[in-house]
Coordinates of C-alpha atoms and ligand atoms in Angstrom, one line a residue:
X1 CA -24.3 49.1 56.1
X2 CA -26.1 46.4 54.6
X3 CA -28.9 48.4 53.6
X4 CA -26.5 50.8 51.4
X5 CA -27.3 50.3 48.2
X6 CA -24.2 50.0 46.0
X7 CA -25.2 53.7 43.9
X8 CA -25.0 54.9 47.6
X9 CA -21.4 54.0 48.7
X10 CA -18.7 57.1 47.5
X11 CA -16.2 56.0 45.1
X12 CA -12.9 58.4 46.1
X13 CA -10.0 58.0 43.7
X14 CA -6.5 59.0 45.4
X15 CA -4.0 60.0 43.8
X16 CA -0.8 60.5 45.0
X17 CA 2.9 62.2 44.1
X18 CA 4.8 59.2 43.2
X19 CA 7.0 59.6 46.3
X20 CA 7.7 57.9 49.6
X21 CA 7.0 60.7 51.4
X22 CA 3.3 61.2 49.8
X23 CA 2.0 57.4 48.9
X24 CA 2.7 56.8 52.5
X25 CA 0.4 58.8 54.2
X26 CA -2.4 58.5 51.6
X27 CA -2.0 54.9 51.7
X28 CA -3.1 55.6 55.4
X29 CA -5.9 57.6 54.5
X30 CA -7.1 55.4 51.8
X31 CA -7.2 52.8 54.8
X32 CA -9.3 55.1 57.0
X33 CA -11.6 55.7 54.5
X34 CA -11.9 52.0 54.0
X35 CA -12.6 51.5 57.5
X36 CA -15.9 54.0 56.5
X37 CA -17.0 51.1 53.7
X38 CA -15.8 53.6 51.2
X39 CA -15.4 52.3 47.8
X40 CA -11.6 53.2 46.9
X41 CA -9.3 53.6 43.8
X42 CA -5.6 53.8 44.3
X43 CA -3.9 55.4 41.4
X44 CA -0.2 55.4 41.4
X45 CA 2.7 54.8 39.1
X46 CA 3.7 51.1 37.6
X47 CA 6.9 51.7 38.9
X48 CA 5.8 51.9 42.7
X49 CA 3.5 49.4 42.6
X50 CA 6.0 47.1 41.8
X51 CA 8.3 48.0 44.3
X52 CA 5.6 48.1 47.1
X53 CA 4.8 44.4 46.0
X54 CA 8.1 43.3 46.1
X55 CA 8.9 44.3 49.3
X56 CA 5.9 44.8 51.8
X57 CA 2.5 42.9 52.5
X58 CA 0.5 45.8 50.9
X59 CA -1.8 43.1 48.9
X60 CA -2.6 41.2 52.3
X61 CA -3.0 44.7 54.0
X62 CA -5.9 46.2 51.8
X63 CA -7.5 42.3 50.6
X64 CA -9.4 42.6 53.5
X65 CA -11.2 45.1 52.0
X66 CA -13.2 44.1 49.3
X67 CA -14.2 48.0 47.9
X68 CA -10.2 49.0 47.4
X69 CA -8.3 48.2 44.4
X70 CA -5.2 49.7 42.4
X71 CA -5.0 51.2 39.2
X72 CA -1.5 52.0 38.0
X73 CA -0.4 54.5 35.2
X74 CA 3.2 54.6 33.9
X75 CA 5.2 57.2 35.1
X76 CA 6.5 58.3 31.6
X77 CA 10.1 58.0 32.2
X78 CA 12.5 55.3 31.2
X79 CA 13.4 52.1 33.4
X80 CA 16.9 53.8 34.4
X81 CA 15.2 57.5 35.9
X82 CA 16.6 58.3 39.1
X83 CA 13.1 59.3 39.8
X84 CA 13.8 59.9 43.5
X85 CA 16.8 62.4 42.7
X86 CA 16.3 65.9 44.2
X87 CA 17.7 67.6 41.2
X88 CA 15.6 66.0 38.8
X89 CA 12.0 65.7 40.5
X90 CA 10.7 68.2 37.5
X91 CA 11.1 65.5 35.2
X92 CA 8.9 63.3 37.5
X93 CA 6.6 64.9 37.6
X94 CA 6.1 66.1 33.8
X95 CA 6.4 62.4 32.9
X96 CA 3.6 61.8 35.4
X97 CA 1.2 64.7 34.0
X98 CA 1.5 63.8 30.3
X99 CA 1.3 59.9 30.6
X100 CA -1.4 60.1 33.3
X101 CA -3.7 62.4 32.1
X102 CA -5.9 60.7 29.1
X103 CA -6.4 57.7 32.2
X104 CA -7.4 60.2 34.9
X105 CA -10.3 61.5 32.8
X106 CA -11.4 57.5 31.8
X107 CA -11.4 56.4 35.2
X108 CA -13.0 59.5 36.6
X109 CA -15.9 59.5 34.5
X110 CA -15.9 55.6 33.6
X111 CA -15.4 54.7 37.1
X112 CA -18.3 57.3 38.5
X113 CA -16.1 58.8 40.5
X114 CA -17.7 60.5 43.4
X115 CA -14.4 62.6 44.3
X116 CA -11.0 62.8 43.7
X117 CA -8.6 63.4 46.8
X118 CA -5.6 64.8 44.9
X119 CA -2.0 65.5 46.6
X120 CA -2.1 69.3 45.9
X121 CA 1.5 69.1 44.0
X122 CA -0.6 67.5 40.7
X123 CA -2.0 70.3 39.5
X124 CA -2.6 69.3 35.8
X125 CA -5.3 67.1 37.4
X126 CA -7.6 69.8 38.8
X127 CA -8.3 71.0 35.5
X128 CA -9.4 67.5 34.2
X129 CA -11.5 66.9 37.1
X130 CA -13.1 69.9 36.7
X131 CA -14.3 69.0 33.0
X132 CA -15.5 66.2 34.1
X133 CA -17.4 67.7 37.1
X134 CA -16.0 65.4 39.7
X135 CA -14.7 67.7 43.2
X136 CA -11.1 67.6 44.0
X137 CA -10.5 67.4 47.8
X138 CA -6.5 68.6 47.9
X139 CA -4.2 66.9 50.2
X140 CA -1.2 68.2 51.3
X141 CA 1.8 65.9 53.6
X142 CA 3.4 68.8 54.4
X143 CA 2.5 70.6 57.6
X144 CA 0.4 73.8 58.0
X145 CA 3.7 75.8 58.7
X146 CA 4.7 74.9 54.8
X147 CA 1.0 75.5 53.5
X148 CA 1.0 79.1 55.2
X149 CA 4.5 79.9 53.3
X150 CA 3.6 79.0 50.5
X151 CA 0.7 81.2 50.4
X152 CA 2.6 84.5 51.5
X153 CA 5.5 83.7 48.7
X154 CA 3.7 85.4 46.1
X155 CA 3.5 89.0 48.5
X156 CA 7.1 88.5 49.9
X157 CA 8.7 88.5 46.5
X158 CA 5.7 92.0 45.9
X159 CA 7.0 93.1 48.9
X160 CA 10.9 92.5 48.7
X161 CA 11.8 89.8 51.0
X162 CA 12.4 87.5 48.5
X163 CA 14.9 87.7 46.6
X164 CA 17.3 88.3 50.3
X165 CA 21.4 88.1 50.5
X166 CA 23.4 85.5 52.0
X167 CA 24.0 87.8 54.5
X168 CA 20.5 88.7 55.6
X169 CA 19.9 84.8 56.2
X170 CA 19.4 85.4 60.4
X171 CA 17.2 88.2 60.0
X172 CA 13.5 88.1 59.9
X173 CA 11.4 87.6 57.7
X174 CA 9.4 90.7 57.6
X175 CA 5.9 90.1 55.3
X176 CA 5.1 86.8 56.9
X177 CA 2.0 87.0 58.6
X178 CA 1.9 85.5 62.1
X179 CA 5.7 84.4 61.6
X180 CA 7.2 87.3 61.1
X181 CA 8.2 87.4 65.3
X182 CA 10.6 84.2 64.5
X183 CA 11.1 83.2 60.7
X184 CA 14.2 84.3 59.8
X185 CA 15.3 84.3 55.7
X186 CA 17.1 80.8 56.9
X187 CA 14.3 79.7 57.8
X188 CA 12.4 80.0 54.2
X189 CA 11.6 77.3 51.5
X190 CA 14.8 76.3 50.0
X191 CA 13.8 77.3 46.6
X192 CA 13.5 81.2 47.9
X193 CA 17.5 81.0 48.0
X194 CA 19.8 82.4 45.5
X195 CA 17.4 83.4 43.3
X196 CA 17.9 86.5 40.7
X197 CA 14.8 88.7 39.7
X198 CA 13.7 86.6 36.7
X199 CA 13.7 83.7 39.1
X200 CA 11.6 85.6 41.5
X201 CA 9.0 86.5 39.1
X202 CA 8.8 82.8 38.4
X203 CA 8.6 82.0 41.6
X204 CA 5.4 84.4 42.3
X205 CA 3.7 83.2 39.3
X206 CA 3.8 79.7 40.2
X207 CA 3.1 79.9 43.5
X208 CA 0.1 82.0 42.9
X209 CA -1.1 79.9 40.1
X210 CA -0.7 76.8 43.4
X211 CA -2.4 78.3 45.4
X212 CA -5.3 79.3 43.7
X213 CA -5.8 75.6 42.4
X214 CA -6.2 74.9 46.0
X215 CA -8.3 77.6 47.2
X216 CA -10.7 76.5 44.3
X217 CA -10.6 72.8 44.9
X218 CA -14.0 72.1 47.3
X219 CA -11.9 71.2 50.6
X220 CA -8.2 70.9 51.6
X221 CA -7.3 67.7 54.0
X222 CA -3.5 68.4 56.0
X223 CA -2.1 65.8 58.1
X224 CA -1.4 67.6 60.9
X225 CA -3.5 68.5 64.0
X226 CA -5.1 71.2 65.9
X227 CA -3.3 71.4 69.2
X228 CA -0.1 71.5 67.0
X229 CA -0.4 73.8 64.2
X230 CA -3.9 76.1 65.4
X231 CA -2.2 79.0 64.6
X232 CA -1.3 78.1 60.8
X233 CA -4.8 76.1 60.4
X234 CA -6.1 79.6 61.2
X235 CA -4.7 81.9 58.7
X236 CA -5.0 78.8 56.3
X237 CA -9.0 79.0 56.8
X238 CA -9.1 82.7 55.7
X239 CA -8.3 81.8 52.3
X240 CA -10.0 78.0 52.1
X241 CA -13.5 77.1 51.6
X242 CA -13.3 73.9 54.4
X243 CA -10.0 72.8 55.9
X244 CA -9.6 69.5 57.5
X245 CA -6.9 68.8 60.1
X246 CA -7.0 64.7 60.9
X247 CA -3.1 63.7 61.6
X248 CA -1.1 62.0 62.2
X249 CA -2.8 59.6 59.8
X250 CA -0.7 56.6 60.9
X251 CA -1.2 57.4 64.9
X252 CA -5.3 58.1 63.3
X253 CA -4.9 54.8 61.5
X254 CA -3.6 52.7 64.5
X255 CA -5.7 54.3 66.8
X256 CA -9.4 53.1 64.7
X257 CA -7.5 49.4 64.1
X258 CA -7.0 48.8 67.3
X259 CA -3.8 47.9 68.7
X260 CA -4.2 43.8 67.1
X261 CA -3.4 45.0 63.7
X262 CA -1.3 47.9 64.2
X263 CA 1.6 45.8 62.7
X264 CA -0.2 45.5 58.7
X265 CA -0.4 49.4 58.7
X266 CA 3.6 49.1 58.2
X267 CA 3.9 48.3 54.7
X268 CA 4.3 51.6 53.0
X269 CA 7.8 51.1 52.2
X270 CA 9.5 51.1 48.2
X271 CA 12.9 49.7 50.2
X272 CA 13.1 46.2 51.5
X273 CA 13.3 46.8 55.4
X274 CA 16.1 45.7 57.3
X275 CA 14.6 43.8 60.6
X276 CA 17.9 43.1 62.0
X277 CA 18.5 46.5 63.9
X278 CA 15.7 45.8 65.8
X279 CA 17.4 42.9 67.5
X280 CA 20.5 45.1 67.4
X281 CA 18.3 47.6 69.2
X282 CA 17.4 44.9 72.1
X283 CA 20.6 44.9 73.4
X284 CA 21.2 48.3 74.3
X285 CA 19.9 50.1 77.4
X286 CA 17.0 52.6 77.3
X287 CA 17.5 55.7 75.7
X288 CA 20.7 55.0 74.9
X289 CA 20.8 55.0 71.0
X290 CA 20.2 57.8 68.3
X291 CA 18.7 57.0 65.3
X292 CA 19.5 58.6 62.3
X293 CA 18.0 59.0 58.8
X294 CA 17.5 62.0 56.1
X295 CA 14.5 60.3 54.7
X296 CA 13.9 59.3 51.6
X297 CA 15.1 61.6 49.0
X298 CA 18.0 63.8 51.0
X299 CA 21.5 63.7 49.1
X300 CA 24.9 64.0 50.7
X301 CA 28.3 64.8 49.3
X302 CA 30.7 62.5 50.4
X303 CA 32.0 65.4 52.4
X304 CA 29.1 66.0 54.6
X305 CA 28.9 61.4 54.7
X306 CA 32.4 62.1 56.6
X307 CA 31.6 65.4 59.0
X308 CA 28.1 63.3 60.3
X309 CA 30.3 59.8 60.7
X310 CA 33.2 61.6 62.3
X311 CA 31.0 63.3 64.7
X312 CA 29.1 60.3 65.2
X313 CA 31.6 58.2 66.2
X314 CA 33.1 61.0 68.5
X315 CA 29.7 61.5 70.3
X316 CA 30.2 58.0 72.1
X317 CA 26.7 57.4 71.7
X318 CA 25.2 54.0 70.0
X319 CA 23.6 55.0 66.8
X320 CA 21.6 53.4 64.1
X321 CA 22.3 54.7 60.9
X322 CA 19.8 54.5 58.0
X323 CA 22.3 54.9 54.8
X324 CA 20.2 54.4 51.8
X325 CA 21.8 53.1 48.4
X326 CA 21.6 56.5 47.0
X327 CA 22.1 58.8 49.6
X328 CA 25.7 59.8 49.1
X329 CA 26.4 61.4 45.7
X330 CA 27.3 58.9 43.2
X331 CA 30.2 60.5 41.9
X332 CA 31.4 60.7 45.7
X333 CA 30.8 56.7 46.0
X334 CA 34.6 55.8 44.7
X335 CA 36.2 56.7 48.0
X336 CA 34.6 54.7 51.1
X337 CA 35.4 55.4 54.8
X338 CA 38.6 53.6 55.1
X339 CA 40.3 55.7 58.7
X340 CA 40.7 52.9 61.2
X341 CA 39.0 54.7 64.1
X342 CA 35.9 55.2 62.3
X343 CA 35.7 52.0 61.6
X344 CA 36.1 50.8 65.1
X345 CA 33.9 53.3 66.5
X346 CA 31.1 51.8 63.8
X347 CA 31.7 48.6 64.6
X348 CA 31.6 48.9 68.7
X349 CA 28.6 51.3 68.8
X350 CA 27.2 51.4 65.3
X351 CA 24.7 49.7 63.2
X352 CA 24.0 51.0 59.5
X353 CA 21.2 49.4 57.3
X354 CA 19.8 50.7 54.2
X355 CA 16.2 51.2 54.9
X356 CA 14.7 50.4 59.2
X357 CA 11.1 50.2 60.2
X358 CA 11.3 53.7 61.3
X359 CA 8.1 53.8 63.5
X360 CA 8.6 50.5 64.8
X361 CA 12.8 52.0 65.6
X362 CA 11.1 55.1 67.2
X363 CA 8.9 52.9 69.7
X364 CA 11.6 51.3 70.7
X365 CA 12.8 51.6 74.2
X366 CA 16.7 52.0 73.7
X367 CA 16.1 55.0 71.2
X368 CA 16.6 58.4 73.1
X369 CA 16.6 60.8 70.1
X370 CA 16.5 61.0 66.2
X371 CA 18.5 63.0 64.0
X372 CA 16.8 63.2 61.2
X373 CA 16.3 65.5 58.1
X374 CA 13.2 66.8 58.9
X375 CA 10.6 65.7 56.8
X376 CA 6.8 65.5 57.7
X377 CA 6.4 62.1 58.0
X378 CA 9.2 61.7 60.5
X379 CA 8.5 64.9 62.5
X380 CA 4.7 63.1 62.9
X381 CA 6.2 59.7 63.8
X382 CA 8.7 61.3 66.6
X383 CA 6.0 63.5 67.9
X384 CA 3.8 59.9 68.1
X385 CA 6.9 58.0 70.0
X386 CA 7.9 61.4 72.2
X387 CA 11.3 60.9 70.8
X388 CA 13.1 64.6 70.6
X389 CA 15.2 65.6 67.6
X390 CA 18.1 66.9 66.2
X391 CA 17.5 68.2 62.8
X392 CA 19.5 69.1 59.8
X393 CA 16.8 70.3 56.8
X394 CA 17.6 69.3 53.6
X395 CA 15.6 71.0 51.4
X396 CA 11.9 72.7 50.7
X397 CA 9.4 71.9 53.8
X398 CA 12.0 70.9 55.9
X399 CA 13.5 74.4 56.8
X400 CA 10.9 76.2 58.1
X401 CA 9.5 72.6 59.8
X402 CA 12.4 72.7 61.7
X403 CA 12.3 76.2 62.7
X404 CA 8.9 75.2 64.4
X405 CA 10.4 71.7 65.9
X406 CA 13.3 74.1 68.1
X407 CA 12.2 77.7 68.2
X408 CA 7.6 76.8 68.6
X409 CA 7.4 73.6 69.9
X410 CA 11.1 73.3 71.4
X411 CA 10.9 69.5 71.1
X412 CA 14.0 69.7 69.1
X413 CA 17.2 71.3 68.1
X414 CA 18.1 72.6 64.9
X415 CA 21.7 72.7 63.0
X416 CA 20.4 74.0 59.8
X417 CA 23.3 74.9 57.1
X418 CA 26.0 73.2 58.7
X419 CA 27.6 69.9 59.5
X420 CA 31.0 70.2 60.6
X421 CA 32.1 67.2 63.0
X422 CA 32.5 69.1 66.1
X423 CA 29.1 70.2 65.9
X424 CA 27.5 67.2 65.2
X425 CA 28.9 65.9 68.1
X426 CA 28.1 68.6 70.5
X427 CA 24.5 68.6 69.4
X428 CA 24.1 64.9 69.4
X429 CA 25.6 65.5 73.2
X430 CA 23.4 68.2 74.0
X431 CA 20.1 66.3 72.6
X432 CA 21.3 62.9 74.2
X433 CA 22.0 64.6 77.2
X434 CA 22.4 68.0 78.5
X435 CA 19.5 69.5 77.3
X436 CA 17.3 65.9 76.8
X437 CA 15.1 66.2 79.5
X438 CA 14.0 70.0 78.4
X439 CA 13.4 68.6 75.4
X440 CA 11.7 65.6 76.3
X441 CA 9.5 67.4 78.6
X442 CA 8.0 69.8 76.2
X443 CA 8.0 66.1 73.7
X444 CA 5.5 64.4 76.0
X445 CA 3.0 67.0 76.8
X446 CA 2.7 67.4 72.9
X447 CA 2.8 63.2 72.7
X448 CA -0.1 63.4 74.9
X449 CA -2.1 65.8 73.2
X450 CA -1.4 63.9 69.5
X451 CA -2.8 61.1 71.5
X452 CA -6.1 62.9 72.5
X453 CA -6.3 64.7 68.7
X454 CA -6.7 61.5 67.6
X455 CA -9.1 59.7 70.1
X456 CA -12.4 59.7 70.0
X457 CA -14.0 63.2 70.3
X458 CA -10.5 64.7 69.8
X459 CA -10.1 67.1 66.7
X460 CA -8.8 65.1 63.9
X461 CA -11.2 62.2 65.1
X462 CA -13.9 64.7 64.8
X463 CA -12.7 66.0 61.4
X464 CA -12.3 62.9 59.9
X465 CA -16.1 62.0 60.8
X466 CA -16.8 65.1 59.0
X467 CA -14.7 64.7 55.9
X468 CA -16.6 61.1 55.3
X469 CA -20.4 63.1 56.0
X470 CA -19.0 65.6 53.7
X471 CA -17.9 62.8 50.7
X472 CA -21.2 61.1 51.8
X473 CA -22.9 63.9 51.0
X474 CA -21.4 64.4 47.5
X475 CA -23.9 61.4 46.2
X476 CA -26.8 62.8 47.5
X477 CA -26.3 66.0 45.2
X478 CA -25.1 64.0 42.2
X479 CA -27.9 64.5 39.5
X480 CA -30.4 60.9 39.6
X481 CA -31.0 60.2 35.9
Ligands
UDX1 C1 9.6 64.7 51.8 C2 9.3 66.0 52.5 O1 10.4 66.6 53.1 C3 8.1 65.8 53.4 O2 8.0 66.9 54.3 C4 7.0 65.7 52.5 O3 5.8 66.0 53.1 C5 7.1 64.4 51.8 O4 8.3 64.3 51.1 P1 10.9 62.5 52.8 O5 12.3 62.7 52.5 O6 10.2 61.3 52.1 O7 9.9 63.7 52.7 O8 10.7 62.3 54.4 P2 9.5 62.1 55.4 O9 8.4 63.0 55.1 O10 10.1 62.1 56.7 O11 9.0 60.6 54.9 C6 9.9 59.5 54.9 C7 9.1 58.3 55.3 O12 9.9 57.1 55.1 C8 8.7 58.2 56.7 O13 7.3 57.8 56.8 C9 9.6 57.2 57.4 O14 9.0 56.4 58.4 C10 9.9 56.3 56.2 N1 11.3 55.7 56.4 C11 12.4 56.4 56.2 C12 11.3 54.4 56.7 O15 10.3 53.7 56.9 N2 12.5 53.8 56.9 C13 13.7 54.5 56.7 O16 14.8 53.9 56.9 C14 13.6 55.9 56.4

């Protein structure tokens, strides 16, 4: 390494969706590409940045390396944006494109950018890095199982899938190449529901526009792995150029520090973490709580709060509730829990906090499942810890992810598109207990073989050694002048 000239050493600017969800995981990568000597630009908003410094170690974790550093662009929307509202995510991410794109182009050419790893959701930035001549490697956080959807949405509206009726939601999905044996409508993106023709046509156009941006960007980067998703990877490779598989980055990321500084790779969170239900956790017996959390962006109606408490609480099971600040509907927030027995039951087997060190609550010993909303990050960490699942999809990814945690992988259960007490309770029974060792049976063989994806000579391993010769070479064809 000490050879390396600096004019030798890639330069990869990331740049991330402004979400929990995304900077997570490319906050990984960026680490793991670190670990290569890479030189590496960080570009998210202001606003993140100063909630990542407020509440985690993220300056100690990336000092150590002295080729990383930050750069922060404003997000484009006032101080008081619910930027992390479901409904309003559009607004995020127009704010983003027009106050970030004059930077992008300064700091990709300024900055000799070698490439640009780009979360595939920002496409105004493909067309600036291709003025500029700098590749765009695309990076999705969704799994391979969204990424195939995706690309058939364009021929199931052609072909009449989409738009569907309510009533049609259990039947399958016909057009959906090597799904079409087990997707059912219910199981689609939540943006294919309720939609009228105009809608439809909107739908196709953007999706199509999507997804040629990705087939044309030089490689696309998915953090998933072989051994879980081969199938999708497959179709995925008739369309794309290269396709790199190299999750679960975090597992990837633990794995090449070794298990001394496991700990620093923790600090990806914009909440202030709550350490104390990890002592709460200590007291319990082994596989005796669930933990449950919907993520980071998931609303609930004050309704649905009371339907998951109520069945909670009757599930006699311990649980560890992750109940963000905004997670229940502000309009709904005028009207706490106030029944005595819920109460109670909270207080004798319940402990709520606002944001937990979810891997760190997954390893732990007392937690026997996680009911959770589905998103890719937290299917990745389960699968990691061999903790089964109860899911309840929110929205987009999430509904056809966990169609492949119950139906494909059965490491889970699913209770899509309903939440009424008694069912809660019966399936937090049935995952605790009547059906936990199925489930935990079929958890561990695929534990084992996330374990070997990411070891050395496994296939993300492998993949990711490739992904850094293929940035490498990116220098050597850059013109010498
Ligand atoms: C959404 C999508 O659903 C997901 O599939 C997509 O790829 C990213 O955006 P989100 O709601 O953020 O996801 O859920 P998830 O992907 O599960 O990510 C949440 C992250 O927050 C996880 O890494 C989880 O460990 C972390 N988290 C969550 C905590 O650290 N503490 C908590 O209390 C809750």
């Amino acid at each position: 390494m000490e050879h390396q000239s600096s004019t030798q050493i890639p330069h990869v600017l990331i740049f991330p969706v402004p979400l929990q969800g995304h900077v997570g995981p490319l906050l990984d990568l960026a680490e793991l590409l670190c670990l290569a000597y890479f030189k590496i630009t960080f570009l998210h908003t202001t606003h993140n940045h100063q909630w990542l410094t407020k509440h985690t170690d993220i300056e100690a974790r990336f000092s150590r390396y002295p080729g990383f550093k930050y750069k922060t662009v404003p997000d484009g929307l006032p101080d008081a944006h619910p930027r992390t509202d479901p409904l309003r995510l559009s607004e995020l991410f127009k704010g983003l494109a027009s106050s970030a794109k004059p930077l992008l182009r300064d700091i990709l050419v300024g900055d000799k950018v070698t490439c640009l790893i780009l979360d595939e959701w920002l496409s105004f930035a493909y067309e600036i890095a291709s003025e500029v001549q700098v590749p765009v490697m695309a990076f999705s956080t969704s799994g391979a199982c969204f990424t195939w959807i995706l690309h058939c949405i364009p021929k199931l509206v052609e072909a009449g899938d989409i738009p569907f009726k309510d009533e049609e939601m259990d039947k399958l999905v016909k057009n959906a190449p090597g799904m079409d044996s087990f997707l059912r409508y219910r199981d689609l993106p939540s943006f294919c529901r309720k939609l009228d023709t105009s809608s439809c046509r909107k739908l196709q156009h953007r999706f199509s526009g999507e997804i040629q941006l990705i087939k044309q960007a030089h490689s696309f980067i998915l953090n998933t792995f072989e051994d879980l998703e081969g199938p999708c990877l497959s179709l995925i490779r008739e369309h794309c150029s290269k396709v790199y598989s190299i999750g679960p980055l975090h597992a990837h990321l633990d794995y090449k520090l070794g298990t001394k500084e496991k700990t620093l790779s923790n600090t990806n969170n914009f909440l202030e973490v709550d350490q104390s239900c990890i002592s709460w956790l200590d007291h319990k017996p082994d596989k005796s709580v669930v933990y449950v959390s919907f993520g980071s962006l998931a609303i609930l109606t004050k309704d649905q709060l009371t339907e998951f408490w109520v069945g909670l609480v009757q599930s006699n099971k311990y649980f560890l509730w992750v109940i963000r600040p905004d997670l229940v509907i502000k309009s709904d927030l005028n009207s706490p829990i106030t029944q005595d027995y819920l109460l109670d039951g909270t207080k004798k087997r319940g402990c709520i906090v606002k944001w937990a060190p979810q891997k760190e609550v997954l390893a732990h010993r007392a937690v026997g499942g996680f009911f959770t909303h589905c998103g890719w990050n937290s299917i990745l960490e389960s699968i990691v810890t061999g903790v089964p699942m109860l899911c309840w999809p929110y929205f987009t990814d999430q509904l056809i992810n966990s169609r492949y945690v119950s139906y494909i992988w059965k490491i889970g259960l699913d209770m899509k598109d309903t939440c009424d007490r008694t069912r809660v309770k019966n399936m937090i029974n049935d995952l605790m207990e009547r059906k936990h060792d199925k489930l935990e049976t079929s958890m561990s063989i695929m534990s084992h073989l996330t374990n070997k994806s990411i070891s050395e000579g496994g296939s993300s391993y492998t993949n990711l050694d490739h992904l850094i010769e293929e940035i490498k070479a990116f220098i050597k064809k850059e013109p010498t002048f």
